[in-house]
mmCIF file of C-alpha atoms in Angstrom:
data_model
loop_
_atom_site.group_PDB
_atom_site.id
_atom_site.type_symbol
_atom_site.label_atom_id
_atom_site.label_comp_id
_atom_site.label_asym_id
_atom_site.label_seq_id
_atom_site.Cartn_x
_atom_site.Cartn_y
_atom_site.Cartn_z
ATOM 1 C CA MET A 299 10.285 10.079 -34.746
ATOM 2 C CA ARG A 300 8.741 10.612 -38.156
ATOM 3 C CA VAL A 301 7.823 14.112 -39.272
ATOM 4 C CA SER A 302 4.669 14.168 -41.332
ATOM 5 C CA SER A 303 4.498 15.872 -44.661
ATOM 6 C CA GLN A 304 2.355 18.916 -45.380
ATOM 7 C CA ASP A 305 3.497 20.514 -42.085
ATOM 8 C CA VAL A 306 1.111 18.367 -40.018
ATOM 9 C CA THR A 307 2.339 16.623 -36.862
ATOM 10 C CA VAL A 308 0.104 13.834 -35.559
ATOM 11 C CA VAL A 309 0.238 13.471 -31.771
ATOM 12 C CA ALA A 310 -1.186 10.489 -29.874
ATOM 13 C CA LEU A 311 -2.074 10.856 -26.201
ATOM 14 C CA MET A 312 -1.911 7.277 -24.924
ATOM 15 C CA ALA A 313 -3.604 7.294 -21.534
ATOM 16 C CA ASP A 314 -4.351 4.721 -18.881
ATOM 17 C CA PRO A 315 -8.109 4.175 -18.404
ATOM 18 C CA ASP A 316 -10.135 6.253 -15.942
ATOM 19 C CA ALA A 317 -8.693 9.603 -14.797
ATOM 20 C CA PRO A 318 -5.729 9.823 -17.257
ATOM 21 C CA THR A 319 -8.067 9.242 -20.198
ATOM 22 C CA GLU A 320 -10.457 11.920 -18.935
ATOM 23 C CA ILE A 321 -7.564 14.373 -18.593
ATOM 24 C CA ALA A 322 -6.273 13.505 -22.069
ATOM 25 C CA GLN A 323 -9.705 13.945 -23.660
ATOM 26 C CA ARG A 324 -10.169 17.376 -22.088
ATOM 27 C CA MET A 325 -6.753 18.666 -23.143
ATOM 28 C CA ALA A 326 -7.088 17.209 -26.667
ATOM 29 C CA ARG A 327 -9.784 19.778 -27.447
ATOM 30 C CA MET A 328 -7.417 22.736 -27.037
ATOM 31 C CA LEU A 329 -3.979 21.239 -27.717
ATOM 32 C CA PRO A 330 -3.982 21.561 -31.556
ATOM 33 C CA ASP A 331 -4.579 25.327 -31.479
ATOM 34 C CA ARG A 332 -2.212 25.953 -28.571
ATOM 35 C CA LEU A 333 0.590 23.915 -30.128
ATOM 36 C CA ALA A 334 0.111 25.614 -33.490
ATOM 37 C CA ASP A 335 0.241 29.057 -31.859
ATOM 38 C CA ARG A 336 3.346 28.232 -29.854
ATOM 39 C CA SER A 337 5.234 26.602 -32.718
ATOM 40 C CA GLY A 338 4.993 29.776 -34.789
ATOM 41 C CA GLN A 339 6.200 28.023 -37.934
ATOM 42 C CA GLY A 340 2.928 27.425 -39.751
ATOM 43 C CA ARG A 341 2.838 23.833 -38.506
ATOM 44 C CA ARG A 342 -0.489 22.161 -37.728
ATOM 45 C CA PHE A 343 -1.093 19.507 -35.085
ATOM 46 C CA ASP A 344 -3.646 16.705 -34.985
ATOM 47 C CA VAL A 345 -4.208 15.159 -31.560
ATOM 48 C CA GLU A 346 -5.701 11.694 -30.995
ATOM 49 C CA VAL A 347 -6.550 10.061 -27.649
ATOM 50 C CA VAL A 348 -5.847 6.352 -27.236
ATOM 51 C CA SER A 349 -7.103 4.788 -23.991
ATOM 52 C CA GLU A 350 -5.398 1.538 -23.069
ATOM 53 C CA PRO A 351 -3.814 0.039 -19.903
ATOM 54 C CA PHE A 352 -0.186 0.253 -20.989
ATOM 55 C CA THR A 353 1.031 0.075 -17.342
ATOM 56 C CA ALA A 354 -0.787 -3.209 -16.620
ATOM 57 C CA GLY A 355 1.374 -5.597 -14.621
ATOM 58 C CA THR A 356 4.515 -3.486 -14.337
ATOM 59 C CA GLU A 357 6.016 -0.253 -13.038
ATOM 60 C CA ASP A 358 9.407 -0.826 -14.684
ATOM 61 C CA LEU A 359 10.399 2.198 -16.760
ATOM 62 C CA SER A 360 12.253 0.237 -19.438
ATOM 63 C CA THR A 361 9.287 -2.090 -19.942
ATOM 64 C CA LEU A 362 6.819 0.781 -20.113
ATOM 65 C CA THR A 363 8.976 2.729 -22.562
ATOM 66 C CA ARG A 364 9.266 -0.278 -24.875
ATOM 67 C CA ARG A 365 5.505 -0.811 -24.716
ATOM 68 C CA ILE A 366 4.942 2.797 -25.732
ATOM 69 C CA MET A 367 7.530 2.533 -28.511
ATOM 70 C CA ASP A 368 5.988 -0.686 -29.843
ATOM 71 C CA ARG A 369 2.491 0.756 -29.722
ATOM 72 C CA GLY A 370 3.680 3.922 -31.439
ATOM 73 C CA SER A 371 5.191 1.926 -34.285
ATOM 74 C CA GLU A 372 1.765 0.361 -34.928
ATOM 75 C CA GLY A 373 -0.011 3.695 -35.258
ATOM 76 C CA ASN A 374 0.306 6.431 -37.850
ATOM 77 C CA TRP A 375 1.634 8.980 -35.354
ATOM 78 C CA ASP A 376 4.648 11.256 -35.240
ATOM 79 C CA ILE A 377 4.700 11.705 -31.462
ATOM 80 C CA VAL A 378 3.328 9.573 -28.631
ATOM 81 C CA VAL A 379 2.827 11.025 -25.142
ATOM 82 C CA ALA A 380 1.772 8.452 -22.535
ATOM 83 C CA LEU A 381 -0.117 9.477 -19.376
ATOM 84 C CA THR A 382 -0.450 7.344 -16.246
ATOM 85 C CA ASP A 383 -1.732 7.963 -12.736
ATOM 86 C CA LEU A 384 0.753 5.528 -11.185
ATOM 87 C CA PRO A 385 3.807 7.005 -9.432
ATOM 88 C CA LEU A 386 6.951 5.856 -11.242
ATOM 89 C CA HIS A 387 10.522 5.792 -9.940
ATOM 90 C CA SER A 388 13.953 6.189 -11.496
ATOM 91 C CA HIS A 389 17.234 5.713 -9.608
ATOM 92 C CA GLY A 390 15.514 6.347 -6.283
ATOM 93 C CA ARG A 391 13.728 9.487 -7.518
ATOM 94 C CA LYS A 392 10.097 9.975 -8.492
ATOM 95 C CA LEU A 393 9.693 10.390 -12.239
ATOM 96 C CA VAL A 394 7.891 13.391 -13.723
ATOM 97 C CA VAL A 395 8.512 12.827 -17.427
ATOM 98 C CA ASP A 396 10.769 10.768 -19.705
ATOM 99 C CA LEU A 397 11.456 11.866 -23.291
ATOM 100 C CA SER A 398 13.074 10.066 -26.211
ATOM 101 C CA HIS A 399 13.676 12.441 -29.102
ATOM 102 C CA GLU A 400 14.976 9.616 -31.274
ATOM 103 C CA HIS A 401 11.731 7.667 -31.020
ATOM 104 C CA GLY A 402 9.352 10.618 -30.579
ATOM 105 C CA LEU A 403 7.832 9.477 -27.294
ATOM 106 C CA ALA A 404 7.269 10.782 -23.778
ATOM 107 C CA LEU A 405 6.012 9.191 -20.565
ATOM 108 C CA LEU A 406 4.327 11.468 -18.007
ATOM 109 C CA SER A 407 3.519 10.394 -14.431
ATOM 110 C CA LEU A 408 0.560 12.536 -13.350
ATOM 111 C CA PRO A 409 0.943 12.210 -9.532
ATOM 112 C CA THR A 410 4.249 14.125 -9.646
ATOM 113 C CA LEU A 411 2.354 17.170 -10.933
ATOM 114 C CA GLY A 412 0.638 17.531 -7.551
ATOM 115 C CA GLY A 413 -2.945 17.487 -6.347
ATOM 116 C CA PHE A 414 -3.986 20.978 -7.439
ATOM 117 C CA ARG A 415 -4.505 22.430 -10.925
ATOM 118 C CA LEU A 416 -3.749 18.973 -12.320
ATOM 119 C CA GLN A 417 -5.496 19.557 -15.643
ATOM 120 C CA THR A 418 -3.562 22.774 -16.288
ATOM 121 C CA ARG A 419 -0.214 21.350 -15.210
ATOM 122 C CA ALA A 420 -0.726 18.209 -17.275
ATOM 123 C CA ARG A 421 -1.584 20.271 -20.357
ATOM 124 C CA GLN A 422 1.493 22.464 -19.872
ATOM 125 C CA ALA A 423 3.718 19.419 -19.429
ATOM 126 C CA VAL A 424 2.318 17.769 -22.569
ATOM 127 C CA GLU A 425 2.747 20.971 -24.572
ATOM 128 C CA GLU A 426 6.406 21.262 -23.554
ATOM 129 C CA ALA A 427 7.040 17.593 -24.309
ATOM 130 C CA VAL A 428 5.407 17.733 -27.745
ATOM 131 C CA LEU A 429 7.244 20.914 -28.783
ATOM 132 C CA SER A 430 10.532 19.419 -27.645
ATOM 133 C CA LEU A 431 9.924 16.123 -29.454
ATOM 134 C CA ALA A 432 8.795 17.963 -32.594
ATOM 135 C CA GLY A 433 12.113 19.799 -32.703
ATOM 136 C CA LEU A 434 10.569 23.207 -32.125
ATOM 137 C CA GLN A 435 12.624 24.219 -29.086
ATOM 138 C CA ALA A 436 16.072 24.345 -30.604
ATOM 139 C CA GLY A 437 18.272 27.027 -29.155
ATOM 140 C CA PRO A 438 21.689 28.507 -29.884
ATOM 141 C CA GLU A 439 23.414 26.026 -27.573
ATOM 142 C CA GLY A 440 22.449 22.824 -29.315
ATOM 143 C CA PRO A 441 19.760 20.641 -30.866
ATOM 144 C CA PRO A 442 16.223 20.412 -29.464
ATOM 145 C CA GLY A 443 16.919 17.268 -27.453
ATOM 146 C CA SER A 444 19.659 19.003 -25.503
ATOM 147 C CA GLN A 445 17.499 21.951 -24.484
ATOM 148 C CA PRO A 446 15.751 21.888 -21.071
ATOM 149 C CA LEU A 447 11.972 21.971 -20.996
ATOM 150 C CA ARG A 448 10.386 25.303 -20.265
ATOM 151 C CA GLY A 449 7.026 26.295 -18.901
ATOM 152 C CA PRO A 450 5.325 27.069 -15.568
ATOM 153 C CA PHE A 451 5.186 23.425 -14.476
ATOM 154 C CA ILE A 452 8.998 23.493 -14.120
ATOM 155 C CA GLY A 453 9.427 26.749 -12.247
ATOM 156 C CA ARG A 454 11.882 28.167 -9.791
ATOM 157 C CA LEU A 455 9.728 27.078 -6.842
ATOM 158 C CA ALA A 456 8.820 23.635 -8.207
ATOM 159 C CA PRO A 457 10.881 20.690 -6.849
ATOM 160 C CA VAL A 458 11.463 19.423 -10.414
ATOM 161 C CA HIS A 459 14.914 19.010 -11.925
ATOM 162 C CA PRO A 460 16.715 16.933 -14.576
ATOM 163 C CA GLY A 461 17.282 13.299 -13.600
ATOM 164 C CA GLN A 462 19.912 10.692 -14.338
ATOM 165 C CA VAL A 463 19.494 8.676 -17.550
ATOM 166 C CA GLY A 464 21.355 5.383 -17.982
ATOM 167 C CA GLU A 465 23.361 4.679 -21.119
ATOM 168 C CA GLU A 466 21.199 1.697 -22.083
ATOM 169 C CA GLU A 467 17.877 3.470 -21.561
ATOM 170 C CA ILE A 468 15.691 4.642 -24.422
ATOM 171 C CA ALA A 469 15.041 8.063 -22.857
ATOM 172 C CA ASP A 470 17.478 10.910 -23.496
ATOM 173 C CA LEU A 471 15.883 13.542 -21.238
ATOM 174 C CA ARG A 472 14.312 12.985 -17.829
ATOM 175 C CA TYR A 473 12.792 15.110 -15.101
ATOM 176 C CA VAL A 474 12.281 13.938 -11.512
ATOM 177 C CA VAL A 475 11.157 15.341 -8.162
ATOM 178 C CA SER A 476 12.989 14.953 -4.871
ATOM 179 C CA GLY A 477 13.117 16.303 -1.345
ATOM 180 C CA PRO A 478 10.295 16.932 1.142
ATOM 181 C CA ARG A 479 8.377 19.244 -1.205
ATOM 182 C CA GLY A 480 8.668 16.703 -3.972
ATOM 183 C CA TYR A 481 7.376 13.985 -1.623
ATOM 184 C CA LEU A 482 4.367 16.102 -0.625
ATOM 185 C CA ARG A 483 3.718 16.942 -4.265
ATOM 186 C CA VAL A 484 3.660 13.274 -5.272
ATOM 187 C CA LEU A 485 1.534 12.375 -2.248
ATOM 188 C CA GLY A 486 -0.989 15.058 -3.193
ATOM 189 C CA GLY A 487 -1.043 13.767 -6.759
ATOM 190 C CA MET A 488 -1.628 10.181 -5.633
ATOM 191 C CA VAL A 489 -4.502 11.251 -3.376
ATOM 192 C CA ARG A 490 -5.955 13.318 -6.218
ATOM 193 C CA ALA A 491 -5.719 10.284 -8.521
ATOM 194 C CA ASN A 492 -7.598 8.177 -5.952
ATOM 195 C CA ARG A 493 -10.388 10.797 -5.885
ATOM 196 C CA PRO A 494 -11.277 10.432 -2.170
ATOM 197 C CA TRP A 495 -14.698 12.049 -2.584
ATOM 198 C CA ARG A 496 -15.851 8.777 -4.182
ATOM 199 C CA LEU A 497 -15.490 7.090 -0.797
ATOM 200 C CA VAL A 498 -18.700 8.702 0.468
ATOM 201 C CA PRO A 499 -21.202 7.086 -1.962
ATOM 202 C CA GLY A 500 -19.032 3.970 -2.156
ATOM 203 C CA LEU A 501 -19.673 3.044 1.498
ATOM 204 C CA SER A 502 -23.462 2.796 1.369
ATOM 205 C CA LYS A 503 -23.828 0.244 4.179
ATOM 206 C CA ALA A 504 -21.484 2.117 6.506
ATOM 207 C CA LEU A 505 -23.359 5.353 5.828
ATOM 208 C CA ALA A 506 -26.700 3.661 6.459
ATOM 209 C CA ALA A 507 -25.417 2.387 9.816
ATOM 210 C CA ALA A 508 -24.072 5.858 10.708
ATOM 211 C CA LEU A 509 -27.331 7.593 9.791
ATOM 212 C CA ALA A 510 -29.386 5.073 11.756
ATOM 213 C CA THR A 511 -27.113 5.454 14.782
ATOM 214 C CA GLY A 512 -27.350 9.245 14.555
ATOM 215 C CA ALA A 513 -31.119 9.240 14.255
ATOM 216 C CA VAL A 514 -31.521 7.079 17.363
ATOM 217 C CA ALA A 515 -28.852 8.927 19.367
ATOM 218 C CA THR A 516 -30.440 12.313 18.661
ATOM 219 C CA VAL A 517 -33.616 11.361 20.579
ATOM 220 C CA ASN A 518 -31.805 9.574 23.418
ATOM 221 C CA SER A 519 -31.933 11.445 26.732
ATOM 222 C CA THR A 520 -28.641 9.966 27.921
ATOM 223 C CA ILE A 521 -26.937 11.425 24.831
ATOM 224 C CA TRP A 522 -28.571 14.772 25.634
ATOM 225 C CA ASN A 523 -27.079 14.807 29.123
ATOM 226 C CA LEU A 524 -23.660 13.733 27.874
ATOM 227 C CA ALA A 525 -23.609 16.366 25.117
ATOM 228 C CA THR A 526 -24.513 19.224 27.446
ATOM 229 C CA SER A 527 -21.996 18.143 30.101
ATOM 230 C CA LEU A 528 -18.983 17.660 27.802
ATOM 231 C CA SER A 529 -16.497 20.496 27.402
ATOM 232 C CA THR A 530 -15.201 21.573 24.003
ATOM 233 C CA PRO A 531 -11.831 19.759 24.422
ATOM 234 C CA ARG A 532 -13.665 16.512 25.177
ATOM 235 C CA LEU A 533 -15.915 16.978 22.151
ATOM 236 C CA VAL A 534 -12.795 17.474 20.025
ATOM 237 C CA ILE A 535 -11.253 14.308 21.496
ATOM 238 C CA ALA A 536 -14.462 12.381 20.746
ATOM 239 C CA MET A 537 -14.420 13.673 17.172
ATOM 240 C CA VAL A 538 -10.739 12.849 16.553
ATOM 241 C CA GLY A 539 -11.116 9.443 18.200
ATOM 242 C CA SER A 540 -14.167 8.450 16.156
ATOM 243 C CA VAL A 541 -12.618 9.616 12.875
ATOM 244 C CA ALA A 542 -9.352 7.803 13.644
ATOM 245 C CA LEU A 543 -11.293 4.661 14.563
ATOM 246 C CA MET A 544 -13.211 4.784 11.276
ATOM 247 C CA ILE A 545 -10.018 5.303 9.242
ATOM 248 C CA GLY A 546 -8.179 2.506 11.035
ATOM 249 C CA TRP A 547 -11.111 0.116 10.773
ATOM 250 C CA LEU A 548 -11.528 0.661 7.034
ATOM 251 C CA ILE A 549 -7.813 0.172 6.353
ATOM 252 C CA VAL A 550 -7.502 -2.957 8.497
ATOM 253 C CA ASP A 551 -10.834 -4.565 7.624
ATOM 254 C CA ALA A 552 -10.381 -4.098 3.852
ATOM 255 C CA ASN A 553 -6.662 -4.960 3.972
ATOM 256 C CA LEU A 554 -5.666 -1.629 2.442
ATOM 257 C CA TRP A 555 -2.251 -1.487 4.127
ATOM 258 C CA HIS A 556 0.561 -2.091 1.649
ATOM 259 C CA ARG A 557 3.240 -4.563 2.730
ATOM 260 C CA THR A 558 6.422 -5.373 0.866
ATOM 261 C CA ASP A 559 8.714 -8.368 1.138
ATOM 262 C CA GLU A 560 11.588 -6.423 -0.387
ATOM 263 C CA VAL A 561 14.245 -5.170 2.009
ATOM 264 C CA SER A 562 15.744 -2.419 -0.154
ATOM 265 C CA PRO A 563 15.375 1.171 1.117
ATOM 266 C CA GLU A 564 13.717 2.185 -2.176
ATOM 267 C CA ALA A 565 11.039 -0.510 -1.811
ATOM 268 C CA ARG A 566 10.339 0.551 1.761
ATOM 269 C CA LYS A 567 10.081 4.206 0.764
ATOM 270 C CA ARG A 568 7.687 3.236 -2.019
ATOM 271 C CA ALA A 569 5.546 1.223 0.422
ATOM 272 C CA ALA A 570 5.526 4.143 2.877
ATOM 273 C CA LEU A 571 4.359 6.464 0.089
ATOM 274 C CA TYR A 572 1.536 4.114 -0.909
ATOM 275 C CA ASN A 573 0.422 3.765 2.723
ATOM 276 C CA ALA A 574 0.542 7.515 3.282
ATOM 277 C CA SER A 575 -1.673 8.041 0.238
ATOM 278 C CA THR A 576 -4.082 5.397 1.579
ATOM 279 C CA VAL A 577 -4.349 7.082 4.994
ATOM 280 C CA VAL A 578 -4.874 10.540 3.470
ATOM 281 C CA THR A 579 -7.380 9.257 0.891
ATOM 282 C CA VAL A 580 -9.468 7.375 3.450
ATOM 283 C CA GLY A 581 -9.052 10.232 5.939
ATOM 284 C CA ILE A 582 -10.470 12.813 3.538
ATOM 285 C CA GLY A 583 -13.396 10.542 2.718
ATOM 286 C CA VAL A 584 -14.166 9.928 6.408
ATOM 287 C CA ILE A 585 -13.908 13.633 7.265
ATOM 288 C CA VAL A 586 -16.362 14.456 4.472
ATOM 289 C CA CYS A 587 -18.712 11.802 5.863
ATOM 290 C CA TYR A 588 -18.317 13.256 9.364
ATOM 291 C CA ALA A 589 -19.149 16.780 8.191
ATOM 292 C CA GLY A 590 -22.204 15.440 6.370
ATOM 293 C CA LEU A 591 -23.349 13.643 9.513
ATOM 294 C CA VAL A 592 -23.081 16.861 11.549
ATOM 295 C CA VAL A 593 -25.313 18.699 9.063
ATOM 296 C CA ILE A 594 -27.854 15.855 8.816
ATOM 297 C CA ASN A 595 -27.989 15.437 12.603
ATOM 298 C CA LEU A 596 -28.489 19.182 13.037
ATOM 299 C CA VAL A 597 -31.420 19.213 10.608
ATOM 300 C CA TRP A 598 -32.907 16.139 12.303
ATOM 301 C CA ALA A 599 -32.518 17.718 15.744
ATOM 302 C CA LEU A 600 -34.175 20.958 14.619
ATOM 303 C CA PHE A 601 -37.117 18.926 13.341
ATOM 304 C CA ILE A 602 -37.578 16.374 16.126
ATOM 305 C CA LEU A 603 -36.488 17.867 19.464
ATOM 306 C CA ASN A 604 -38.928 19.401 21.924
ATOM 307 C CA ASP A 605 -37.385 22.312 23.821
ATOM 308 C CA ARG A 606 -39.451 21.761 26.980
ATOM 309 C CA LEU A 607 -38.641 18.049 27.195
ATOM 310 C CA PHE A 608 -34.962 18.733 26.527
ATOM 311 C CA ALA A 609 -34.846 21.452 29.194
ATOM 312 C CA SER A 610 -36.616 19.303 31.780
ATOM 313 C CA THR A 611 -34.258 16.383 31.137
ATOM 314 C CA THR A 612 -30.943 18.248 30.967
ATOM 315 C CA ARG A 613 -31.870 21.365 32.985
ATOM 316 C CA THR A 614 -30.404 23.356 30.121
ATOM 317 C CA PRO A 615 -32.458 25.528 27.742
ATOM 318 C CA LEU A 616 -32.419 24.358 24.134
ATOM 319 C CA HIS A 617 -30.646 27.136 22.244
ATOM 320 C CA VAL A 618 -28.386 27.295 19.198
ATOM 321 C CA THR A 619 -25.346 26.189 21.231
ATOM 322 C CA GLU A 620 -27.153 23.088 22.475
ATOM 323 C CA TYR A 621 -28.308 22.147 18.975
ATOM 324 C CA TRP A 622 -24.757 22.463 17.671
ATOM 325 C CA THR A 623 -23.163 20.592 20.606
ATOM 326 C CA LEU A 624 -25.669 17.740 20.365
ATOM 327 C CA SER A 625 -25.236 17.404 16.582
ATOM 328 C CA TRP A 626 -21.443 17.443 16.953
ATOM 329 C CA PHE A 627 -21.405 14.753 19.649
ATOM 330 C CA VAL A 628 -23.987 12.604 17.856
ATOM 331 C CA ALA A 629 -21.840 12.741 14.694
ATOM 332 C CA SER A 630 -18.964 11.194 16.695
ATOM 333 C CA VAL A 631 -21.246 8.461 18.035
ATOM 334 C CA ALA A 632 -22.683 7.840 14.553
ATOM 335 C CA THR A 633 -19.187 7.607 13.040
ATOM 336 C CA VAL A 634 -18.376 4.752 15.425
ATOM 337 C CA GLY A 635 -21.616 3.082 14.326
ATOM 338 C CA GLY A 636 -20.566 3.623 10.713
ATOM 339 C CA ALA A 637 -17.224 1.944 11.409
ATOM 340 C CA LEU A 638 -19.056 -1.133 12.635
ATOM 341 C CA GLY A 639 -21.399 -0.976 9.646
ATOM 342 C CA SER A 640 -18.440 -0.857 7.256
ATOM 343 C CA GLY A 641 -17.758 -4.463 8.216
ATOM 344 C CA LEU A 642 -20.787 -5.355 6.092
ATOM 345 C CA GLU A 643 -19.097 -3.911 2.992
ATOM 346 C CA SER A 644 -17.046 -6.245 0.815
ATOM 347 C CA ASP A 645 -13.309 -5.580 0.628
ATOM 348 C CA GLU A 646 -13.661 -5.057 -3.114
ATOM 349 C CA ALA A 647 -16.329 -2.379 -2.643
ATOM 350 C CA ILE A 648 -14.088 -0.430 -0.254
ATOM 351 C CA ARG A 649 -11.111 -0.680 -2.616
ATOM 352 C CA VAL A 650 -13.191 0.520 -5.550
ATOM 353 C CA ALA A 651 -14.294 3.495 -3.457
ATOM 354 C CA ALA A 652 -10.806 4.280 -2.123
ATOM 355 C CA TYR A 653 -8.474 3.739 -5.088
ATOM 356 C CA SER A 654 -8.075 4.695 -8.717
ATOM 357 C CA LYS A 655 -8.506 1.961 -11.310
ATOM 358 C CA ARG A 656 -4.736 1.672 -11.906
ATOM 359 C CA GLU A 657 -4.061 1.371 -8.165
ATOM 360 C CA GLN A 658 -6.744 -1.306 -7.801
ATOM 361 C CA GLU A 659 -5.129 -3.364 -10.568
ATOM 362 C CA ARG A 660 -1.673 -2.892 -9.057
ATOM 363 C CA ARG A 661 -2.843 -4.187 -5.676
ATOM 364 C CA ARG A 662 -4.671 -7.147 -7.241
ATOM 365 C CA MET A 663 -1.456 -8.060 -9.043
ATOM 366 C CA LEU A 664 0.501 -7.951 -5.766
ATOM 367 C CA GLU A 665 -2.090 -10.174 -4.093
ATOM 368 C CA ASP A 666 -1.916 -12.680 -6.962
ATOM 369 C CA ASP A 667 1.885 -12.740 -6.715
ATOM 370 C CA GLY A 668 1.614 -13.315 -2.974
ATOM 371 C CA ASP A 669 -0.702 -16.286 -3.487
#
């Protein structure tokens, strides 16, 4: 690492495109002042954001670290902190951050920071990494590189701890997550990176089919009789069944399930993690669609239904309970119609809606290797 003259440290945030770049750009606005305040030595910091796909084609830590080191040598920077939304692994553990004090670089895997308060946790992690790499965390027990990182993102309750570093590796300090809480934290981060709320507008044809099915079902007398005769447990079963059918159909039809030809336990665990993130991502998107269908069907029913005709057909007065029950049941029927309509979507459109840009590229690479 080079230390700039005139007490100015130039920091580059090298981020993968899409979400990591957005996170880096937001934190770059406040990082210079925060780092200057925390350093307390009259040092100034300049922060630059560089957006480029440095993880393209590989998840190997050694390869990524060398790419960052090579890119850092080309720029006029003192410190390079790389951000990616791909989950990375080291010796069977999920990587949080790698640091090399000799070369002034750090690699941060955003999913290991969890699915909540990601912007804040990422900023805290970057601050700690930069201060450590700049040599501003030296303590009485040794040089800066030997001191553990501080900060709220590595707390007593966080499943983050120092990880093993091989003798031939560039990194000299590593943090990983492990255990059930670490697994859930990474899973939440992967789902957050996929941004499941984008699934709703991304499935336009499936939504059109669901809305059309709901509109027709709302004025169907057979549906009226079924809705008024079904008990709450059966309505719940219909809801769970339709949502599960939609999730399963999307995953199977768009070939979203991750398969691995490797037989190692680590590869199988990695595949299980990717598949779990797929199920949760698609599940959240489908549940949001289902809730939207309930609201739309309720508004449509309030507008279109005639209370006398409904009462004469079902022998049940049309009150608030009946409106709610009918809208709930019709949403389940419409979700099944949406599952069938999703078959009209291209596989690429579903993947764009369900995955982050890095995850899309990773899956395309696996498909190309399989061909």
